[in-house]
Tab-separated table of C-alpha atoms in Angstrom:
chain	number	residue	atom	x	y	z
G	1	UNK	CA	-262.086	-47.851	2.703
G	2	UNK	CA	-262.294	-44.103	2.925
G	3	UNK	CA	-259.077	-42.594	5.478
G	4	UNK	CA	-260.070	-39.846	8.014
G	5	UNK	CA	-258.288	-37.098	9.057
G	6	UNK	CA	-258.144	-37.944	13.034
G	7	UNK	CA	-256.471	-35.488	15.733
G	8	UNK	CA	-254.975	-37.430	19.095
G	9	UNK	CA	-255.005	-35.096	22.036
G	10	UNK	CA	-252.464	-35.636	24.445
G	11	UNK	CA	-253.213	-34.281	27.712
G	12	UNK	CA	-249.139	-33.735	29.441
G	13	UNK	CA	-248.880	-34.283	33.330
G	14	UNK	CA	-246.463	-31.645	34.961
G	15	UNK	CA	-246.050	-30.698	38.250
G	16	UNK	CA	-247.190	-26.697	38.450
G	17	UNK	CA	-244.248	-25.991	40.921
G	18	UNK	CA	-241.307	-27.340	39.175
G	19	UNK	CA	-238.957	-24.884	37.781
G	20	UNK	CA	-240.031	-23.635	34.286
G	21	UNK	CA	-237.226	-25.769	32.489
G	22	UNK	CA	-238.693	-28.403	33.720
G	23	UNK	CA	-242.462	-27.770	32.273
G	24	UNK	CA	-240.866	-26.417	29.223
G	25	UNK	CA	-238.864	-29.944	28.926
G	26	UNK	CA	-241.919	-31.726	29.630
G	27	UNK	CA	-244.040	-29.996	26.900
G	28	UNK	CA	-241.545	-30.082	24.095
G	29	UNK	CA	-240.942	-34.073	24.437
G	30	UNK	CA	-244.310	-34.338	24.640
G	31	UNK	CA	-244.957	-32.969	21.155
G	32	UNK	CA	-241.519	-33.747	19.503
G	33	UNK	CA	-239.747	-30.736	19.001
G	34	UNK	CA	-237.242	-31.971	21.230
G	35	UNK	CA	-235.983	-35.795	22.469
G	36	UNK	CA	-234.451	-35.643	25.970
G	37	UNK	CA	-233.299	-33.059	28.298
G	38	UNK	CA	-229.703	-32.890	26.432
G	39	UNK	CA	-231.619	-31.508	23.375
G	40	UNK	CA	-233.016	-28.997	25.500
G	41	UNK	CA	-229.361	-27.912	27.091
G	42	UNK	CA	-228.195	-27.793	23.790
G	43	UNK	CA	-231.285	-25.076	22.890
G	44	UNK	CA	-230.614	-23.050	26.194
G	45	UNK	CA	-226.659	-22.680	24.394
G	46	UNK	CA	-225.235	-25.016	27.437
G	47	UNK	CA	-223.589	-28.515	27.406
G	48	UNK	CA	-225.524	-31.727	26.558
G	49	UNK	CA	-225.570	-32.104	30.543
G	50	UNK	CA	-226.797	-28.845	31.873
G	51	UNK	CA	-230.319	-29.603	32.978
G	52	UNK	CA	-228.913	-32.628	34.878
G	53	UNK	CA	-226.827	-30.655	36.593
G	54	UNK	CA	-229.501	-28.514	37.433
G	55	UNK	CA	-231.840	-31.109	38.828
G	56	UNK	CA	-228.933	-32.259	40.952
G	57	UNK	CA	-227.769	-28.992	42.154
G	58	UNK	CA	-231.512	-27.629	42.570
G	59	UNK	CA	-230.908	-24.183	41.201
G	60	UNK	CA	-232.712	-22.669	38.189
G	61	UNK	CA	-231.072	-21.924	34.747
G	62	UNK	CA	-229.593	-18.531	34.159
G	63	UNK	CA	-230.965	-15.568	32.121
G	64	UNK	CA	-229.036	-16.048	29.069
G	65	UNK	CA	-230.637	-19.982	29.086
G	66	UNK	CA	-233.714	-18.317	29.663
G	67	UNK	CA	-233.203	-16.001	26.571
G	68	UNK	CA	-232.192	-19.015	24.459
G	69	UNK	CA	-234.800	-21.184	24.964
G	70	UNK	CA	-237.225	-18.330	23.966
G	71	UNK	CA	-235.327	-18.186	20.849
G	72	UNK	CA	-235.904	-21.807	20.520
G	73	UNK	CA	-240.104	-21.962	21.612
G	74	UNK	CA	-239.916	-18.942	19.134
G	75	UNK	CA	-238.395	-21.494	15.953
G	76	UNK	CA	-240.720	-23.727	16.808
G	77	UNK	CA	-243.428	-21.544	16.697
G	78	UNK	CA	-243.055	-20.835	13.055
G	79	UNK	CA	-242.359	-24.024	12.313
G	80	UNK	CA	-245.518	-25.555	13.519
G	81	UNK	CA	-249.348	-25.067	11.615
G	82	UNK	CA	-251.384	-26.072	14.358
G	83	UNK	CA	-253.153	-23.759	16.474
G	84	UNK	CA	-253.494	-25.620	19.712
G	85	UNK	CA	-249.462	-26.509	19.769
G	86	UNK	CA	-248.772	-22.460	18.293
G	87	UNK	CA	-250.894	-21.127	21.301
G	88	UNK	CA	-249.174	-23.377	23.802
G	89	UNK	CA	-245.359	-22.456	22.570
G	90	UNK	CA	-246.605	-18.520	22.847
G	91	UNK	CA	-247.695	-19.392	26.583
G	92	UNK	CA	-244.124	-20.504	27.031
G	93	UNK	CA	-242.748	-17.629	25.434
G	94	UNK	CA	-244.620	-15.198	27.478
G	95	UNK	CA	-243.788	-17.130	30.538
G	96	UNK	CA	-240.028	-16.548	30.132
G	97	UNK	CA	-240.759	-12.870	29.056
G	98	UNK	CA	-243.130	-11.684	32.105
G	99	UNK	CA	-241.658	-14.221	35.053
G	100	UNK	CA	-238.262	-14.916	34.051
G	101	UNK	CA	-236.706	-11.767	32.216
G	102	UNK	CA	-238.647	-9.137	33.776
């Protein structure tokens, strides 16, 4: 029986006005660069319980979060071969750099 290469497409559900965190959280779990939301506190150089304290307290994360997850999309970016996941981490890297740090 002859094995074929077979792609699965995910198609990821996010709500376009939550804060970018939040997308960004939603994304990386998706596609297993990351497990929960303390992973992602933990890449933004905060405590494993930062982005629940910012769902509770409703405020965004800071700059300097902001600066380290863009180091972290930008590790996963040249850690990862495909194209479609490459061209969706730059998205989130330019996101940060136009809306966030500019």
């Amino acid at each position: 029986m002859l094995k074929q290469n077979m792609e699965i497409l995910m198609i990821i559900k996010m709500d376009k006005d939550a804060p970018l965190f939040e997308q960004t959280l939603t994304f990386l779990r998706a596609n297993e660069f990351i497990m929960d939301a303390a992973d992602l506190s933990r890449a933004m150089g905060r405590s494993r319980s930062y982005i629940g304290c910012l769902r509770y307290s409703g405020h965004d994360a800071s700059n300097n979060s902001y600066i380290n997850l863009k180091a972290f999309l930008q590790e996963c970016l040249t850690e990862t071969t495909d194209t479609d996941l490459q061209r969706c981490l730059t998205t989130y890297i330019n996101l940060i750099t136009n809306e966030v740090l500019a």
